[in-house]
PDB file of C-alpha atoms and ligand atoms in Angstrom:
ATOM      1  CA  UNK A  26       0.000   0.000   0.000  1.00 91.00           C
ATOM      2  CA  UNK A  27       2.879   2.428   0.753  1.00 98.00           C
ATOM      3  CA  UNK A  28       5.120   1.341  -2.132  1.00 97.00           C
ATOM      4  CA  UNK A  29       6.854   4.406  -3.574  1.00 97.00           C
ATOM      5  CA  UNK A  30       6.482   6.359  -0.328  1.00 98.00           C
ATOM      6  CA  UNK A  31       9.469   7.426   1.779  1.00 98.00           C
ATOM      7  CA  UNK A  32       9.171   7.572   5.571  1.00 99.00           C
ATOM      8  CA  UNK A  33      11.476   9.087   8.182  1.00 99.00           C
ATOM      9  CA  UNK A  34      10.922   7.746  11.695  1.00 99.00           C
ATOM     10  CA  UNK A  35      12.872   9.601  14.378  1.00 98.00           C
ATOM     11  CA  UNK A  36      14.085   7.604  17.389  1.00 98.00           C
ATOM     12  CA  UNK A  37      13.567   4.301  15.590  1.00 98.00           C
ATOM     13  CA  UNK A  38      16.526   2.282  16.866  1.00 97.00           C
ATOM     14  CA  UNK A  39      14.361   1.093  19.771  1.00 93.00           C
ATOM     15  CA  UNK A  40      10.847   0.726  21.143  1.00 95.00           C
ATOM     16  CA  UNK A  41       7.858   2.370  19.476  1.00 98.00           C
ATOM     17  CA  UNK A  42       9.853   3.976  16.656  1.00 98.00           C
ATOM     18  CA  UNK A  43      11.274   0.630  15.601  1.00 98.00           C
ATOM     19  CA  UNK A  44       7.816  -0.961  15.713  1.00 98.00           C
ATOM     20  CA  UNK A  45       6.429   1.836  13.537  1.00 98.00           C
ATOM     21  CA  UNK A  46       9.374   1.637  11.106  1.00 98.00           C
ATOM     22  CA  UNK A  47       8.921  -2.111  10.639  1.00 98.00           C
ATOM     23  CA  UNK A  48       5.166  -1.772  10.002  1.00 98.00           C
ATOM     24  CA  UNK A  49       5.664   1.055   7.469  1.00 98.00           C
ATOM     25  CA  UNK A  50       8.334  -1.053   5.741  1.00 98.00           C
ATOM     26  CA  UNK A  51       6.027  -4.087   5.784  1.00 98.00           C
ATOM     27  CA  UNK A  52       3.516  -1.917   3.905  1.00 98.00           C
ATOM     28  CA  UNK A  53       6.131  -1.138   1.254  1.00 98.00           C
ATOM     29  CA  UNK A  54       7.582   2.244   2.303  1.00 98.00           C
ATOM     30  CA  UNK A  55      11.287   2.938   1.996  1.00 98.00           C
ATOM     31  CA  UNK A  56      12.424   4.120   5.388  1.00 98.00           C
ATOM     32  CA  UNK A  57      15.003   6.185   7.226  1.00 98.00           C
ATOM     33  CA  UNK A  58      15.881   4.970  10.695  1.00 98.00           C
ATOM     34  CA  UNK A  59      17.235   7.402  13.280  1.00 98.00           C
ATOM     35  CA  UNK A  60      18.355   7.218  16.878  1.00 98.00           C
ATOM     36  CA  UNK A  61      21.229   6.233  19.096  1.00 98.00           C
ATOM     37  CA  UNK A  62      22.703   2.843  19.897  1.00 97.00           C
ATOM     38  CA  UNK A  63      25.410   0.337  19.054  1.00 97.00           C
ATOM     39  CA  UNK A  64      26.502   0.778  15.404  1.00 98.00           C
ATOM     40  CA  UNK A  65      26.576  -2.961  14.658  1.00 98.00           C
ATOM     41  CA  UNK A  66      23.117  -3.488  16.172  1.00 98.00           C
ATOM     42  CA  UNK A  67      21.682  -0.566  14.209  1.00 98.00           C
ATOM     43  CA  UNK A  68      23.176  -1.935  11.000  1.00 98.00           C
ATOM     44  CA  UNK A  69      21.644  -5.357  11.757  1.00 98.00           C
ATOM     45  CA  UNK A  70      18.228  -3.719  12.234  1.00 98.00           C
ATOM     46  CA  UNK A  71      18.616  -1.678   9.027  1.00 98.00           C
ATOM     47  CA  UNK A  72      19.738  -4.583   6.838  1.00 98.00           C
ATOM     48  CA  UNK A  73      17.152  -6.851   8.497  1.00 98.00           C
ATOM     49  CA  UNK A  74      14.353  -4.501   7.437  1.00 98.00           C
ATOM     50  CA  UNK A  75      15.636  -4.504   3.838  1.00 98.00           C
ATOM     51  CA  UNK A  76      15.812  -8.307   3.842  1.00 98.00           C
ATOM     52  CA  UNK A  77      12.465  -8.871   5.576  1.00 98.00           C
ATOM     53  CA  UNK A  78      10.380  -6.443   3.542  1.00 98.00           C
ATOM     54  CA  UNK A  79      12.227  -5.839   0.229  1.00 98.00           C
ATOM     55  CA  UNK A  80      12.384  -2.074   0.756  1.00 98.00           C
ATOM     56  CA  UNK A  81      15.312   0.339   0.968  1.00 98.00           C
ATOM     57  CA  UNK A  82      16.355   1.424   4.454  1.00 98.00           C
ATOM     58  CA  UNK A  83      18.841   4.125   5.391  1.00 98.00           C
ATOM     59  CA  UNK A  84      20.106   5.247   8.793  1.00 98.00           C
ATOM     60  CA  UNK A  85      20.625   8.816   9.995  1.00 98.00           C
ATOM     61  CA  UNK A  86      22.515   9.506  13.224  1.00 98.00           C
ATOM     62  CA  UNK A  87      20.961  12.993  13.506  1.00 98.00           C
ATOM     63  CA  UNK A  88      20.752  14.227  17.098  1.00 98.00           C
ATOM     64  CA  UNK A  89      17.235  15.540  17.736  1.00 98.00           C
ATOM     65  CA  UNK A  90      18.623  18.266  20.011  1.00 98.00           C
ATOM     66  CA  UNK A  91      20.376  19.800  16.969  1.00 98.00           C
ATOM     67  CA  UNK A  92      18.126  21.638  14.457  1.00 98.00           C
ATOM     68  CA  UNK A  93      20.837  21.677  11.763  1.00 98.00           C
ATOM     69  CA  UNK A  94      21.201  17.884  11.999  1.00 98.00           C
ATOM     70  CA  UNK A  95      17.424  17.427  11.719  1.00 98.00           C
ATOM     71  CA  UNK A  96      17.349  19.534   8.546  1.00 98.00           C
ATOM     72  CA  UNK A  97      20.355  17.629   7.165  1.00 98.00           C
ATOM     73  CA  UNK A  98      18.545  14.303   7.816  1.00 98.00           C
ATOM     74  CA  UNK A  99      15.561  15.488   5.775  1.00 98.00           C
ATOM     75  CA  UNK A 100      17.748  16.946   2.986  1.00 98.00           C
ATOM     76  CA  UNK A 101      19.835  13.749   2.776  1.00 98.00           C
ATOM     77  CA  UNK A 102      16.641  11.673   2.590  1.00 98.00           C
ATOM     78  CA  UNK A 103      15.327  13.747  -0.310  1.00 98.00           C
ATOM     79  CA  UNK A 104      18.715  13.557  -2.051  1.00 98.00           C
ATOM     80  CA  UNK A 105      18.861   9.759  -1.664  1.00 98.00           C
ATOM     81  CA  UNK A 106      15.217   8.751  -2.149  1.00 98.00           C
ATOM     82  CA  UNK A 107      13.693  11.704  -4.036  1.00 97.00           C
ATOM     83  CA  UNK A 108      11.132  12.708  -1.407  1.00 97.00           C
ATOM     84  CA  UNK A 109       9.946  12.551   2.164  1.00 98.00           C
ATOM     85  CA  UNK A 110       6.288  11.549   2.203  1.00 98.00           C
ATOM     86  CA  UNK A 111       5.769  10.372   5.772  1.00 99.00           C
ATOM     87  CA  UNK A 112       7.411  11.917   8.845  1.00 99.00           C
ATOM     88  CA  UNK A 113       6.960  10.143  12.166  1.00 99.00           C
ATOM     89  CA  UNK A 114       8.205  12.355  15.000  1.00 99.00           C
ATOM     90  CA  UNK A 115       8.801   9.760  17.680  1.00 98.00           C
ATOM     91  CA  UNK A 116      12.148  10.377  19.431  1.00 98.00           C
ATOM     92  CA  UNK A 117      11.555  11.108  23.087  1.00 97.00           C
ATOM     93  CA  UNK A 118      13.069  10.954  26.539  1.00 96.00           C
ATOM     94  CA  UNK A 119      11.703  11.096  30.069  1.00 95.00           C
ATOM     95  CA  UNK A 120      12.915  12.552  33.341  1.00 95.00           C
ATOM     96  CA  UNK A 121      10.951  12.344  36.567  1.00 94.00           C
ATOM     97  CA  UNK A 122      11.258  14.709  39.536  1.00 97.00           C
ATOM     98  CA  UNK A 123       9.019  17.166  41.379  1.00 98.00           C
ATOM     99  CA  UNK A 124       9.012  20.656  39.850  1.00 98.00           C
ATOM    100  CA  UNK A 125      11.040  22.149  42.689  1.00 98.00           C
ATOM    101  CA  UNK A 126      13.799  19.569  42.154  1.00 98.00           C
ATOM    102  CA  UNK A 127      13.589  19.345  38.351  1.00 98.00           C
ATOM    103  CA  UNK A 128      17.088  20.071  36.959  1.00 98.00           C
ATOM    104  CA  UNK A 129      16.900  22.938  34.437  1.00 98.00           C
ATOM    105  CA  UNK A 130      19.182  21.143  32.010  1.00 98.00           C
ATOM    106  CA  UNK A 131      16.853  18.115  32.010  1.00 98.00           C
ATOM    107  CA  UNK A 132      13.908  20.428  31.340  1.00 98.00           C
ATOM    108  CA  UNK A 133      15.831  21.858  28.365  1.00 98.00           C
ATOM    109  CA  UNK A 134      16.730  18.466  26.908  1.00 98.00           C
ATOM    110  CA  UNK A 135      13.217  17.006  27.293  1.00 98.00           C
ATOM    111  CA  UNK A 136      11.712  20.083  25.599  1.00 98.00           C
ATOM    112  CA  UNK A 137      14.382  19.985  22.873  1.00 98.00           C
ATOM    113  CA  UNK A 138      13.886  16.319  21.940  1.00 98.00           C
ATOM    114  CA  UNK A 139      10.181  15.835  22.694  1.00 98.00           C
ATOM    115  CA  UNK A 140       8.872  19.167  21.377  1.00 99.00           C
ATOM    116  CA  UNK A 141      11.319  21.408  19.506  1.00 99.00           C
ATOM    117  CA  UNK A 142      12.604  18.524  17.337  1.00 99.00           C
ATOM    118  CA  UNK A 143       9.022  17.947  16.180  1.00 99.00           C
ATOM    119  CA  UNK A 144       8.843  21.569  15.019  1.00 99.00           C
ATOM    120  CA  UNK A 145      12.223  21.421  13.274  1.00 99.00           C
ATOM    121  CA  UNK A 146      11.394  18.126  11.549  1.00 98.00           C
ATOM    122  CA  UNK A 147       8.056  19.428  10.297  1.00 99.00           C
ATOM    123  CA  UNK A 148       9.594  22.730   9.152  1.00 98.00           C
ATOM    124  CA  UNK A 149      12.196  20.826   7.120  1.00 98.00           C
ATOM    125  CA  UNK A 150       9.909  18.147   5.652  1.00 98.00           C
ATOM    126  CA  UNK A 151       6.708  20.090   4.984  1.00 98.00           C
ATOM    127  CA  UNK A 152       7.914  22.071   1.921  1.00 98.00           C
ATOM    128  CA  UNK A 153       8.742  18.770   0.180  1.00 98.00           C
ATOM    129  CA  UNK A 154       5.270  17.407   0.984  1.00 98.00           C
ATOM    130  CA  UNK A 155       3.616  20.652  -0.154  1.00 98.00           C
ATOM    131  CA  UNK A 156       5.527  20.501  -3.448  1.00 98.00           C
ATOM    132  CA  UNK A 157       4.048  17.042  -4.079  1.00 97.00           C
ATOM    133  CA  UNK A 158       0.621  17.827  -2.640  1.00 98.00           C
ATOM    134  CA  UNK A 159       0.720  14.746  -0.384  1.00 98.00           C
ATOM    135  CA  UNK A 160       2.149  14.013   3.023  1.00 98.00           C
ATOM    136  CA  UNK A 161       1.570  12.365   6.347  1.00 98.00           C
ATOM    137  CA  UNK A 162       2.977  13.804   9.589  1.00 99.00           C
ATOM    138  CA  UNK A 163       2.465  11.530  12.574  1.00 99.00           C
ATOM    139  CA  UNK A 164       3.569  12.827  15.956  1.00 99.00           C
ATOM    140  CA  UNK A 165       3.982  10.269  18.714  1.00 98.00           C
ATOM    141  CA  UNK A 166       2.646  12.305  21.625  1.00 98.00           C
ATOM    142  CA  UNK A 167       1.286  10.505  24.700  1.00 98.00           C
ATOM    143  CA  UNK A 168      -1.667  10.396  27.048  1.00 98.00           C
ATOM    144  CA  UNK A 169       0.525  12.952  28.793  1.00 98.00           C
ATOM    145  CA  UNK A 170      -0.377  15.331  25.965  1.00 98.00           C
ATOM    146  CA  UNK A 171      -3.950  15.202  27.268  1.00 98.00           C
ATOM    147  CA  UNK A 172      -3.668  14.645  31.016  1.00 98.00           C
ATOM    148  CA  UNK A 173      -0.904  15.044  33.589  1.00 98.00           C
ATOM    149  CA  UNK A 174       0.914  12.877  36.102  1.00 97.00           C
ATOM    150  CA  UNK A 175       3.066  14.028  39.002  1.00 97.00           C
ATOM    151  CA  UNK A 176       6.832  14.382  38.575  1.00 97.00           C
ATOM    152  CA  UNK A 177       6.704  14.686  34.783  1.00 97.00           C
ATOM    153  CA  UNK A 178       6.653  18.479  34.294  1.00 98.00           C
ATOM    154  CA  UNK A 179       8.860  18.673  31.214  1.00 98.00           C
ATOM    155  CA  UNK A 180       7.395  15.586  29.556  1.00 98.00           C
ATOM    156  CA  UNK A 181       3.774  16.648  30.128  1.00 98.00           C
ATOM    157  CA  UNK A 182       4.508  20.214  28.958  1.00 99.00           C
ATOM    158  CA  UNK A 183       6.284  18.940  25.840  1.00 99.00           C
ATOM    159  CA  UNK A 184       3.557  16.442  24.942  1.00 99.00           C
ATOM    160  CA  UNK A 185       0.767  19.015  25.422  1.00 99.00           C
ATOM    161  CA  UNK A 186       2.835  21.241  23.118  1.00 99.00           C
ATOM    162  CA  UNK A 187       3.103  18.486  20.515  1.00 99.00           C
ATOM    163  CA  UNK A 188      -0.680  18.167  20.376  1.00 99.00           C
ATOM    164  CA  UNK A 189      -1.040  21.940  19.960  1.00 99.00           C
ATOM    165  CA  UNK A 190       1.575  21.976  17.197  1.00 99.00           C
ATOM    166  CA  UNK A 191      -0.188  19.031  15.522  1.00 99.00           C
ATOM    167  CA  UNK A 192      -3.425  21.030  15.335  1.00 99.00           C
ATOM    168  CA  UNK A 193      -1.711  24.126  13.902  1.00 99.00           C
ATOM    169  CA  UNK A 194       0.069  22.142  11.177  1.00 99.00           C
ATOM    170  CA  UNK A 195      -3.160  20.284  10.360  1.00 99.00           C
ATOM    171  CA  UNK A 196      -5.058  23.573   9.998  1.00 98.00           C
ATOM    172  CA  UNK A 197      -2.349  25.255   7.927  1.00 98.00           C
ATOM    173  CA  UNK A 198      -2.615  22.273   5.540  1.00 98.00           C
ATOM    174  CA  UNK A 199      -6.314  21.570   5.921  1.00 98.00           C
ATOM    175  CA  UNK A 200      -6.964  21.743   2.182  1.00 98.00           C
ATOM    176  CA  UNK A 201      -5.114  19.192   0.094  1.00 97.00           C
ATOM    177  CA  UNK A 202      -3.372  15.893   0.616  1.00 98.00           C
ATOM    178  CA  UNK A 203      -1.309  16.551   3.749  1.00 98.00           C
ATOM    179  CA  UNK A 204      -2.457  15.391   7.164  1.00 98.00           C
ATOM    180  CA  UNK A 205      -0.900  15.905  10.586  1.00 99.00           C
ATOM    181  CA  UNK A 206      -2.076  13.864  13.556  1.00 99.00           C
ATOM    182  CA  UNK A 207      -0.876  12.791  16.978  1.00 99.00           C
ATOM    183  CA  UNK A 208      -0.928   9.307  18.455  1.00 99.00           C
ATOM    184  CA  UNK A 209      -1.328   9.231  22.245  1.00 98.00           C
ATOM    185  CA  UNK A 210      -0.210   5.924  23.729  1.00 98.00           C
ATOM    186  CA  UNK A 211      -0.644   4.946  27.341  1.00 98.00           C
ATOM    187  CA  UNK A 212       1.896   2.523  28.787  1.00 97.00           C
ATOM    188  CA  UNK A 213       3.965   0.697  26.155  1.00 97.00           C
ATOM    189  CA  UNK A 214       6.612  -1.764  27.362  1.00 95.00           C
ATOM    190  CA  UNK A 215       9.797  -0.222  25.914  1.00 94.00           C
ATOM    191  CA  UNK A 216      13.215   0.640  27.410  1.00 91.00           C
ATOM    192  CA  UNK A 217      11.798   4.080  28.375  1.00 86.00           C
ATOM    193  CA  UNK A 218       9.106   2.456  30.547  1.00 92.00           C
ATOM    194  CA  UNK A 219      11.296  -0.421  31.726  1.00 94.00           C
ATOM    195  CA  UNK A 220      13.409   2.188  33.571  1.00 91.00           C
ATOM    196  CA  UNK A 221      10.266   3.368  35.406  1.00 89.00           C
ATOM    197  CA  UNK A 222       9.317  -0.239  36.234  1.00 95.00           C
ATOM    198  CA  UNK A 223      12.815  -0.924  37.597  1.00 95.00           C
ATOM    199  CA  UNK A 224      12.674   2.261  39.703  1.00 93.00           C
ATOM    200  CA  UNK A 225       9.229   1.325  41.070  1.00 93.00           C
ATOM    201  CA  UNK A 226      10.399  -2.195  41.951  1.00 96.00           C
ATOM    202  CA  UNK A 227      13.476  -0.833  43.750  1.00 96.00           C
ATOM    203  CA  UNK A 228      11.523   1.908  45.561  1.00 94.00           C
ATOM    204  CA  UNK A 229       8.794  -0.432  46.847  1.00 95.00           C
ATOM    205  CA  UNK A 230      10.890  -3.593  47.278  1.00 97.00           C
ATOM    206  CA  UNK A 231       8.674  -5.598  44.904  1.00 97.00           C
ATOM    207  CA  UNK A 232       9.431  -7.885  41.973  1.00 97.00           C
ATOM    208  CA  UNK A 233       9.545  -6.681  38.372  1.00 96.00           C
ATOM    209  CA  UNK A 234       6.309  -8.550  37.616  1.00 96.00           C
ATOM    210  CA  UNK A 235       4.572  -6.949  40.602  1.00 96.00           C
ATOM    211  CA  UNK A 236       5.878  -3.540  39.511  1.00 96.00           C
ATOM    212  CA  UNK A 237       4.423  -4.018  36.016  1.00 96.00           C
ATOM    213  CA  UNK A 238       1.008  -4.921  37.454  1.00 95.00           C
ATOM    214  CA  UNK A 239       1.132  -1.944  39.841  1.00 96.00           C
ATOM    215  CA  UNK A 240       2.161   0.465  37.100  1.00 94.00           C
ATOM    216  CA  UNK A 241      -0.669  -0.683  34.805  1.00 96.00           C
ATOM    217  CA  UNK A 242      -3.278  -0.850  37.581  1.00 96.00           C
ATOM    218  CA  UNK A 243      -2.699   2.769  38.591  1.00 94.00           C
ATOM    219  CA  UNK A 244      -3.538   4.268  35.185  1.00 96.00           C
ATOM    220  CA  UNK A 245      -4.437   1.804  32.427  1.00 97.00           C
ATOM    221  CA  UNK A 246      -7.802   0.055  33.003  1.00 97.00           C
ATOM    222  CA  UNK A 247      -7.185  -2.643  30.370  1.00 98.00           C
ATOM    223  CA  UNK A 248      -4.171  -3.727  32.487  1.00 97.00           C
ATOM    224  CA  UNK A 249      -2.442  -4.519  29.191  1.00 97.00           C
ATOM    225  CA  UNK A 250       0.517  -2.726  27.651  1.00 97.00           C
ATOM    226  CA  UNK A 251      -0.042  -1.213  24.203  1.00 97.00           C
ATOM    227  CA  UNK A 252       2.530  -2.709  21.815  1.00 97.00           C
ATOM    228  CA  UNK A 253       4.838  -0.962  19.310  1.00 97.00           C
ATOM    229  CA  UNK A 254       3.258  -3.173  16.634  1.00 97.00           C
ATOM    230  CA  UNK A 255      -0.250  -1.866  17.416  1.00 98.00           C
ATOM    231  CA  UNK A 256       1.054   1.698  17.139  1.00 98.00           C
ATOM    232  CA  UNK A 257       2.787   0.769  13.878  1.00 98.00           C
ATOM    233  CA  UNK A 258      -0.507  -0.513  12.477  1.00 98.00           C
ATOM    234  CA  UNK A 259      -2.162   2.790  13.433  1.00 98.00           C
ATOM    235  CA  UNK A 260       0.613   4.736  11.679  1.00 98.00           C
ATOM    236  CA  UNK A 261       0.033   2.619   8.552  1.00 98.00           C
ATOM    237  CA  UNK A 262      -3.691   3.368   8.751  1.00 98.00           C
ATOM    238  CA  UNK A 263      -3.011   7.116   9.141  1.00 98.00           C
ATOM    239  CA  UNK A 264      -0.823   6.874   6.030  1.00 98.00           C
ATOM    240  CA  UNK A 265      -3.596   5.185   4.027  1.00 98.00           C
ATOM    241  CA  UNK A 266      -6.184   6.827   1.736  1.00 97.00           C
ATOM    242  CA  UNK A 267      -8.907   5.948   4.288  1.00 98.00           C
ATOM    243  CA  UNK A 268      -7.350   8.454   6.717  1.00 98.00           C
ATOM    244  CA  UNK A 269      -7.152  11.357   4.246  1.00 98.00           C
ATOM    245  CA  UNK A 270      -9.669  13.452   6.172  1.00 98.00           C
ATOM    246  CA  UNK A 271      -8.309  12.800   9.672  1.00 98.00           C
ATOM    247  CA  UNK A 272      -6.662  16.159  10.373  1.00 98.00           C
ATOM    248  CA  UNK A 273      -5.352  17.445  13.689  1.00 98.00           C
ATOM    249  CA  UNK A 274      -6.579  14.485  15.733  1.00 99.00           C
ATOM    250  CA  UNK A 275      -5.056  13.202  18.978  1.00 98.00           C
ATOM    251  CA  UNK A 276      -5.774   9.463  18.839  1.00 98.00           C
ATOM    252  CA  UNK A 277      -5.523   7.625  22.147  1.00 98.00           C
ATOM    253  CA  UNK A 278      -4.265   4.034  22.354  1.00 98.00           C
ATOM    254  CA  UNK A 279      -4.282   3.850  26.113  1.00 98.00           C
ATOM    255  CA  UNK A 280      -6.397   0.948  27.388  1.00 98.00           C
ATOM    256  CA  UNK A 281      -8.958   3.429  28.743  1.00 98.00           C
ATOM    257  CA  UNK A 282      -6.493   5.665  30.656  1.00 98.00           C
ATOM    258  CA  UNK A 283      -8.045   8.959  29.490  1.00 98.00           C
ATOM    259  CA  UNK A 284     -11.631   7.629  29.545  1.00 98.00           C
ATOM    260  CA  UNK A 285     -11.631   7.757  33.341  1.00 96.00           C
TER     261      UNK A 285
HETATM  262  P1  NAD B  26      12.757   4.326  23.767  1.00 82.28           P
HETATM  263  O1  NAD B  26      13.631   4.848  24.838  1.00 82.28           O
HETATM  264  O2  NAD B  26      12.582   2.844  23.584  1.00 82.28           O
HETATM  265  O3  NAD B  26      13.201   4.913  22.350  1.00 82.28           O
HETATM  266  C1  NAD B  26      13.538   6.259  22.203  1.00 82.28           C
HETATM  267  C2  NAD B  26      14.235   6.421  20.872  1.00 82.28           C
HETATM  268  O4  NAD B  26      14.613   7.797  20.747  1.00 82.28           O
HETATM  269  C3  NAD B  26      15.518   5.599  20.759  1.00 82.28           C
HETATM  270  O5  NAD B  26      15.663   5.151  19.415  1.00 82.28           O
HETATM  271  C4  NAD B  26      16.606   6.637  21.085  1.00 82.28           C
HETATM  272  O6  NAD B  26      17.876   6.316  20.520  1.00 82.28           O
HETATM  273  C5  NAD B  26      16.001   7.868  20.435  1.00 82.28           C
HETATM  274  N1  NAD B  26      16.568   9.108  20.922  1.00 82.28           N
HETATM  275  C6  NAD B  26      16.691   9.547  22.200  1.00 82.28           C
HETATM  276  N2  NAD B  26      17.304  10.736  22.224  1.00 82.28           N
HETATM  277  C7  NAD B  26      17.547  11.069  20.931  1.00 82.28           C
HETATM  278  C8  NAD B  26      18.179  12.185  20.284  1.00 82.28           C
HETATM  279  N3  NAD B  26      18.667  13.217  20.983  1.00 82.28           N
HETATM  280  N4  NAD B  26      18.269  12.166  18.930  1.00 82.28           N
HETATM  281  C9  NAD B  26      17.806  11.131  18.215  1.00 82.28           C
HETATM  282  N5  NAD B  26      17.214  10.061  18.759  1.00 82.28           N
HETATM  283  C10 NAD B  26      17.099  10.037  20.103  1.00 82.28           C
HETATM  284  O7  NAD B  26      11.349   5.044  24.008  1.00 82.28           O
HETATM  285  P2  NAD B  26       9.852   4.682  23.553  1.00 82.28           P
HETATM  286  O8  NAD B  26       9.106   4.255  24.744  1.00 82.28           O
HETATM  287  O9  NAD B  26       9.844   3.831  22.332  1.00 82.28           O
HETATM  288  O10 NAD B  26       9.331   6.140  23.201  1.00 82.28           O
HETATM  289  C11 NAD B  26       9.153   6.617  21.884  1.00 82.28           C
HETATM  290  C12 NAD B  26       8.194   7.790  21.892  1.00 82.28           C
HETATM  291  O11 NAD B  26       6.918   7.336  22.384  1.00 82.28           O
HETATM  292  C13 NAD B  26       8.609   8.939  22.809  1.00 82.28           C
HETATM  293  O12 NAD B  26       8.291  10.164  22.205  1.00 82.28           O
HETATM  294  C14 NAD B  26       7.758   8.716  24.046  1.00 82.28           C
HETATM  295  O13 NAD B  26       7.525   9.897  24.745  1.00 82.28           O
HETATM  296  C15 NAD B  26       6.496   8.177  23.427  1.00 82.28           C
HETATM  297  N6  NAD B  26       5.636   7.437  24.348  1.00 82.28           N
HETATM  298  C16 NAD B  26       6.080   6.313  24.970  1.00 82.28           C
HETATM  299  C17 NAD B  26       5.233   5.628  25.829  1.00 82.28           C
HETATM  300  C18 NAD B  26       5.641   4.367  26.542  1.00 82.28           C
HETATM  301  O14 NAD B  26       4.871   3.903  27.402  1.00 82.28           O
HETATM  302  N7  NAD B  26       6.769   3.758  26.223  1.00 82.28           N
HETATM  303  C19 NAD B  26       3.946   6.113  26.071  1.00 82.28           C
HETATM  304  C20 NAD B  26       3.530   7.264  25.417  1.00 82.28           C
HETATM  305  C21 NAD B  26       4.386   7.922  24.553  1.00 82.28           C
END
């Protein structure tokens, strides 16, 4: 379905981004992976995607805190593949602390990666989409773009910002073939959340399994983690013709978290 399309997925060496990249590739898109990690492991992921799905896959080491590197990633993609049709802004980090103890430099880095990078990526990619009259921008926000939790000031502020930015970009491109939407997952079992599970287990002296149950029970009524594959399938749907008139939406995939 996405044959001939080119997708950049930021932060796709791990977790949700990797799940989304694999699903877009499985639908036929050529893809650009991005993110940090061991060079040999990243190369194995990249070549594995080419072998598994018969698409072309490139890797960009662009640091999402650096606007010039984000622009270079987009420009290199267009030079190599001829276009950028789908942009998935997914790279993100977390830091937890009460506001009064929140280190300013952690605030700056969470805002830079989780919010400002989304702006810089869109600003670089959008002109190419507008020139072709077609594009899909998918921002991986969070339930924390809609509701708050304690100790997550920078993350919650950034994710609320992402949903606002999503709406503006959707409205500025309301006529024509470009859509911009946000996906708002609840808990997804990735390295980002594993750190919070490990911290909870250590803090409360409980096992990892007990910590997972406790984490889910507090917020996510389904008591099931959303998977990167489910989010990948949603990104494929948002890239499909059926989703052409979904513009500026914040789609929850949260097991009922925000229904409460
Ligand atoms: P993860 O830690 O598994 O992956 C994060 C990815 O971002 C990695 O590929 C990492 O290398 C990359 N990254 C980090 N800093 C970067 C930088 N400066 N430049 C480029 N890449 C960078 O995390 P995840 O759980 O898969 O999270 C992905 C996105 O989903 C984030 O935006 C996160 O906020 C969001 N999200 C996650 C959950 C969850 O429960 N895991 C829930 C809601 C939203």
